[in-house]
Coordinates of C-alpha atoms in Angstrom, one line a residue:
M212 CA 104.4 -144.1 64.8
I213 CA 106.3 -144.9 68.6
V214 CA 104.2 -147.5 70.0
R215 CA 105.6 -147.8 73.7
P216 CA 104.7 -147.7 77.4
R217 CA 105.1 -144.6 79.4
P218 CA 109.0 -144.2 80.4
T219 CA 110.2 -144.1 83.7
F220 CA 111.9 -140.9 85.2
L221 CA 115.4 -142.1 84.2
Q222 CA 114.6 -143.7 80.9
L223 CA 112.7 -140.2 79.9
F224 CA 116.8 -138.7 79.6
F225 CA 117.7 -141.4 77.5
I226 CA 115.1 -142.2 74.9
M227 CA 116.3 -141.1 71.4
R228 CA 113.7 -143.6 69.2
G229 CA 110.8 -141.0 68.2
S230 CA 112.9 -138.0 69.9
V231 CA 113.6 -135.4 67.7
V232 CA 117.1 -134.7 69.7
P233 CA 119.0 -136.3 66.9
R234 CA 118.0 -134.1 64.3
I235 CA 118.7 -130.8 66.3
L236 CA 122.0 -132.1 67.9
P237 CA 124.1 -130.1 65.4
Q238 CA 122.3 -126.8 66.6
I239 CA 123.0 -127.8 70.2
F240 CA 126.4 -128.6 70.2
G241 CA 126.6 -125.4 67.6
F242 CA 125.3 -123.1 69.7
A243 CA 127.1 -124.5 72.9
I244 CA 130.8 -124.1 71.4
Y245 CA 129.7 -120.7 70.2
S246 CA 128.7 -119.6 73.5
V247 CA 132.1 -121.2 74.8
V248 CA 133.6 -118.8 72.5
I249 CA 132.0 -116.0 73.3
L250 CA 132.6 -116.1 77.0
V251 CA 136.7 -117.0 76.6
V252 CA 136.7 -113.8 74.6
A253 CA 134.9 -112.1 76.9
R254 CA 137.0 -113.0 79.7
R255 CA 140.2 -112.9 77.7
F256 CA 140.0 -109.4 76.9
Q257 CA 137.9 -108.4 80.0
L258 CA 134.7 -107.5 77.7
D259 CA 132.3 -105.2 80.1
L260 CA 129.0 -107.0 78.9
G261 CA 127.3 -106.0 82.1
V262 CA 125.0 -103.5 79.9
F263 CA 123.6 -106.3 78.3
N264 CA 120.7 -108.2 80.1
I265 CA 118.4 -111.0 79.4
T266 CA 115.4 -108.5 79.3
P267 CA 115.3 -107.8 76.0
F268 CA 115.7 -111.9 74.8
G269 CA 112.9 -112.6 77.2
L270 CA 110.5 -110.5 75.1
V271 CA 111.8 -112.2 71.8
G272 CA 111.4 -115.3 73.5
V273 CA 107.9 -115.1 74.4
T274 CA 107.2 -113.7 70.9
L275 CA 109.0 -116.7 69.3
S276 CA 107.4 -119.4 71.5
I277 CA 104.1 -118.0 70.4
Y278 CA 104.9 -118.4 66.7
L279 CA 106.2 -121.9 67.6
S280 CA 103.1 -122.9 69.2
F281 CA 100.8 -121.5 66.6
R282 CA 103.2 -123.8 64.1
N283 CA 103.0 -126.9 66.3
N284 CA 99.5 -126.4 66.4
A285 CA 98.7 -126.2 63.0
A286 CA 101.0 -128.9 62.0
Y287 CA 99.3 -131.2 64.8
D288 CA 96.1 -130.3 63.1
R289 CA 97.3 -131.6 59.7
W290 CA 98.3 -135.1 61.8
W291 CA 95.1 -135.6 63.0
E292 CA 93.2 -134.7 60.2
A293 CA 95.2 -137.1 58.6
R294 CA 94.6 -139.8 61.1
K295 CA 90.9 -139.3 61.0
L296 CA 90.7 -139.3 57.5
W297 CA 92.6 -143.1 57.5
G298 CA 90.0 -144.1 60.0
A299 CA 87.5 -143.1 58.1
L300 CA 88.8 -145.1 55.2
V301 CA 88.6 -148.2 57.9
F302 CA 85.4 -147.5 58.5
E303 CA 84.1 -147.0 54.7
I304 CA 86.2 -150.3 53.8
R305 CA 84.2 -152.4 56.4
N306 CA 81.4 -150.7 55.1
L307 CA 82.2 -152.0 51.4
A308 CA 83.0 -155.9 52.8
R309 CA 79.3 -155.8 54.5
A310 CA 77.6 -153.9 51.4
T311 CA 79.6 -156.1 49.1
T312 CA 79.0 -159.7 50.9
S313 CA 75.3 -158.8 51.2
L314 CA 74.4 -157.4 47.8
I315 CA 76.6 -158.9 45.1
P316 CA 75.4 -162.9 45.3
D317 CA 78.5 -164.3 43.0
R318 CA 81.2 -164.9 45.5
A319 CA 83.9 -164.6 42.8
E320 CA 83.1 -161.1 42.2
Q321 CA 82.6 -160.7 45.9
R322 CA 86.2 -161.2 46.4
A323 CA 87.4 -159.5 43.4
L324 CA 86.2 -156.1 44.2
L325 CA 86.9 -156.2 47.5
L326 CA 90.8 -157.1 46.8
E327 CA 90.4 -154.5 44.6
A328 CA 89.7 -152.1 47.5
L329 CA 93.0 -153.6 49.8
A330 CA 94.5 -152.4 46.1
F331 CA 93.5 -149.2 46.6
C332 CA 94.6 -148.6 50.2
H333 CA 98.3 -150.1 49.3
F334 CA 98.1 -147.6 46.1
L335 CA 96.9 -144.7 48.3
R336 CA 99.8 -145.7 50.7
G337 CA 102.2 -145.5 48.1
Q338 CA 101.1 -142.2 46.5
L339 CA 101.2 -140.5 49.9
R340 CA 104.6 -141.7 50.7
K341 CA 105.9 -141.4 47.6
I342 CA 107.2 -145.2 47.1
D343 CA 106.3 -148.2 45.2
S344 CA 103.4 -150.1 46.6
V345 CA 103.5 -152.3 43.5
K346 CA 104.5 -155.5 45.3
E347 CA 101.9 -154.7 47.7
V348 CA 99.0 -154.6 45.5
H349 CA 100.4 -157.4 43.5
A350 CA 99.4 -159.7 46.4
F351 CA 95.7 -158.7 45.5
I352 CA 95.2 -158.3 41.9
E353 CA 98.5 -159.8 40.5
A354 CA 98.9 -159.2 36.6
E355 CA 96.9 -156.3 36.6
A356 CA 99.0 -154.4 39.6
G357 CA 101.8 -153.3 36.6
T358 CA 98.8 -151.9 34.8
A359 CA 96.8 -150.1 37.5
A360 CA 100.3 -148.6 38.5
S361 CA 101.0 -147.0 35.1
F362 CA 98.3 -144.5 35.4
A363 CA 98.7 -141.2 36.9
N364 CA 96.6 -141.6 39.8
P365 CA 96.6 -145.5 40.4
A366 CA 94.5 -145.1 43.6
D367 CA 91.9 -143.4 41.6
E368 CA 92.0 -145.9 38.7
M369 CA 91.0 -148.8 41.3
V370 CA 88.0 -146.8 42.6
R371 CA 87.1 -146.8 38.6
R372 CA 87.9 -150.7 38.4
M373 CA 85.5 -150.9 41.8
G374 CA 82.8 -148.7 40.1
R375 CA 82.7 -150.6 36.8
R376 CA 82.5 -153.6 38.7
A377 CA 79.5 -152.7 40.6
N378 CA 78.1 -151.5 37.4
A379 CA 78.7 -154.8 35.4
Q380 CA 76.8 -156.3 38.3
R381 CA 74.0 -154.1 37.9
R382 CA 73.9 -154.6 34.1
A383 CA 73.8 -158.0 34.1
G384 CA 71.1 -157.8 36.6
D385 CA 72.6 -159.4 40.0
L386 CA 72.4 -156.1 41.4
D387 CA 69.5 -153.8 41.7
T388 CA 69.5 -150.2 41.4
I389 CA 69.1 -149.7 45.0
G390 CA 72.4 -151.9 45.7
F391 CA 74.1 -150.3 43.0
R392 CA 73.6 -147.0 44.9
I393 CA 74.7 -148.3 48.2
L394 CA 77.8 -149.7 46.9
D395 CA 78.4 -145.9 44.6
E396 CA 78.0 -144.1 48.2
R397 CA 80.5 -146.1 49.6
L398 CA 83.1 -145.6 46.7
A399 CA 82.2 -141.9 46.3
S400 CA 82.8 -141.8 50.5
I401 CA 86.5 -143.4 49.5
T402 CA 87.2 -141.1 47.0
A403 CA 86.7 -138.2 49.2
I404 CA 89.0 -139.6 51.7
Q405 CA 91.4 -139.7 49.0
A406 CA 91.1 -136.5 48.1
G407 CA 91.1 -135.0 51.8
C408 CA 95.0 -136.8 51.8
E409 CA 96.3 -135.4 49.2
R410 CA 95.0 -132.4 50.0
I411 CA 97.3 -132.5 53.0
A412 CA 100.2 -134.1 51.4
G413 CA 100.2 -131.2 48.4
T414 CA 99.6 -128.4 50.6
P415 CA 102.7 -127.7 53.2
L416 CA 102.6 -125.0 55.9
P417 CA 103.4 -121.2 54.3
F418 CA 106.9 -121.3 53.5
A419 CA 107.0 -117.6 54.8
Y420 CA 106.2 -118.3 58.3
T421 CA 108.5 -121.3 58.5
L422 CA 111.3 -119.0 57.6
L423 CA 110.1 -116.2 59.9
V424 CA 110.5 -119.0 62.5
H425 CA 113.9 -120.4 61.4
R426 CA 115.3 -116.8 61.2
T427 CA 114.4 -115.7 64.8
A428 CA 115.3 -118.9 66.4
Y429 CA 118.8 -118.2 65.2
I430 CA 119.0 -114.8 66.0
V431 CA 118.0 -115.2 69.5
C432 CA 120.4 -118.3 69.8
L433 CA 123.4 -116.1 68.4
L434 CA 123.0 -113.1 70.7
L435 CA 121.9 -114.9 73.4
P436 CA 125.3 -115.5 75.0
I437 CA 125.9 -111.8 75.0
G438 CA 122.7 -111.4 77.2
L439 CA 123.6 -114.3 79.5
I440 CA 127.4 -113.9 80.6
S441 CA 126.7 -111.2 83.1
T442 CA 124.6 -113.4 84.9
T443 CA 125.2 -116.9 84.3
G444 CA 129.0 -117.1 83.7
W445 CA 130.4 -120.1 82.9
A446 CA 127.1 -121.9 83.0
T447 CA 126.2 -119.7 80.0
P448 CA 127.2 -122.7 77.2
L449 CA 124.6 -124.7 79.3
F450 CA 121.3 -122.6 79.2
T451 CA 122.2 -121.7 75.7
A452 CA 122.1 -125.2 75.1
L453 CA 118.9 -125.9 76.8
I454 CA 117.1 -123.0 75.0
A455 CA 118.3 -124.2 71.7
Y456 CA 116.8 -127.6 72.3
T457 CA 113.6 -125.9 73.2
F458 CA 113.2 -123.5 70.0
F459 CA 114.7 -126.1 67.6
G460 CA 113.0 -129.4 69.0
L461 CA 109.9 -127.6 68.8
D462 CA 110.7 -126.4 65.3
A463 CA 111.7 -129.8 64.0
L464 CA 108.8 -131.5 65.9
S465 CA 106.5 -129.3 64.0
E466 CA 108.2 -129.9 60.7
E467 CA 108.0 -133.8 61.3
L468 CA 104.2 -133.9 62.0
E469 CA 103.5 -131.1 58.9
D470 CA 103.7 -134.3 56.7
P471 CA 101.9 -136.8 58.6
F472 CA 102.2 -139.7 55.8
G473 CA 106.0 -140.1 56.1
T474 CA 108.1 -143.1 57.4
E475 CA 109.4 -141.0 60.2
A476 CA 109.1 -142.1 64.0
N477 CA 106.3 -139.8 64.4
D478 CA 104.3 -140.4 61.2
L479 CA 101.1 -142.2 61.1
A480 CA 101.5 -146.2 60.9
L481 CA 99.8 -146.4 57.4
D482 CA 101.0 -149.9 56.9
G483 CA 99.1 -150.8 60.1
L484 CA 96.2 -149.1 59.2
C485 CA 96.0 -150.9 55.5
R486 CA 96.7 -154.2 57.5
V487 CA 93.4 -153.9 59.6
C488 CA 91.5 -153.2 56.5
E489 CA 93.1 -156.3 55.1
I490 CA 91.9 -158.3 58.2
S491 CA 88.1 -156.6 57.5
V492 CA 88.1 -157.9 54.0
F493 CA 89.2 -161.4 54.6
E494 CA 87.0 -161.8 57.6
A495 CA 84.1 -160.4 55.6
L496 CA 84.9 -163.3 52.9
G497 CA 85.2 -165.8 55.4
E498 CA 88.7 -166.2 55.0
T499 CA 91.7 -166.7 57.3
P500 CA 92.8 -163.0 57.8
P501 CA 96.4 -162.0 58.0
K502 CA 98.1 -161.1 61.5
M503 CA 98.0 -157.5 62.9
L504 CA 101.4 -155.7 62.5
S505 CA 103.5 -155.3 65.8
A506 CA 105.8 -152.3 66.4
E507 CA 109.2 -153.3 66.3
K508 CA 111.5 -151.5 68.7
F509 CA 108.4 -149.4 69.7
Y510 CA 108.0 -148.4 66.0
L511 CA 105.1 -149.1 64.1
S512 CA 105.3 -148.3 60.1

């Protein structure tokens, strides 16, 4: 996630961190060079392209803009829903920490359960990003990290472990039925959040729609120089590059937001959110919490 102050007017044109420009430079330069070739050929062979005008491209461009707008809205909804789910996870971890320290008398059991909750957060982060998070989990449950990681769904295994730990406290008489129900409700809410994240990660936008947008954008940009030459002349490559930047830039941005759990510039800062959970848990336990993560070169992972 990019975290930076609002750029000045001059900075606006030179910012690359968080911009989609590096991803679409091949399309921008490619269509600019292509339009130069079309322009040179038309002038060299004195082709009369005056019969072509920009009107049909304007109609197709409006349609494509509607498609791109819909796709960007759908992608942003996924991104925002993912952020709300992780915000809810922070909320539930804090509730779990408060309930655990209030209802379970044994200090060691309090700490063990809440550290398993932090292991859950890091396992979930690793599963969503498709990376190995065992190293981070080892800091909380040590030798058990490898065993938990061997499960098909390590995050779900951590919820089961917390449930078994709470049930053991109930059977031992250290936790009454109402207290166990309170903790179980927190675990159920955490499981629902995990399922919501997995739904977003495992259900991409329909491929047929993405294919339609890509095809239309390429066709428009390929035919655009023919319609522009008669009116814009030698400025045709500039306008073609600008329109390619708009179309492919919006498409690249929606593709980046479609998977909000990744490590690209505009994805969610899952490392930072896990650290927020760590701070909440260690403060609830009365221990010194770790420091909040800060952005490096305006990027917070």
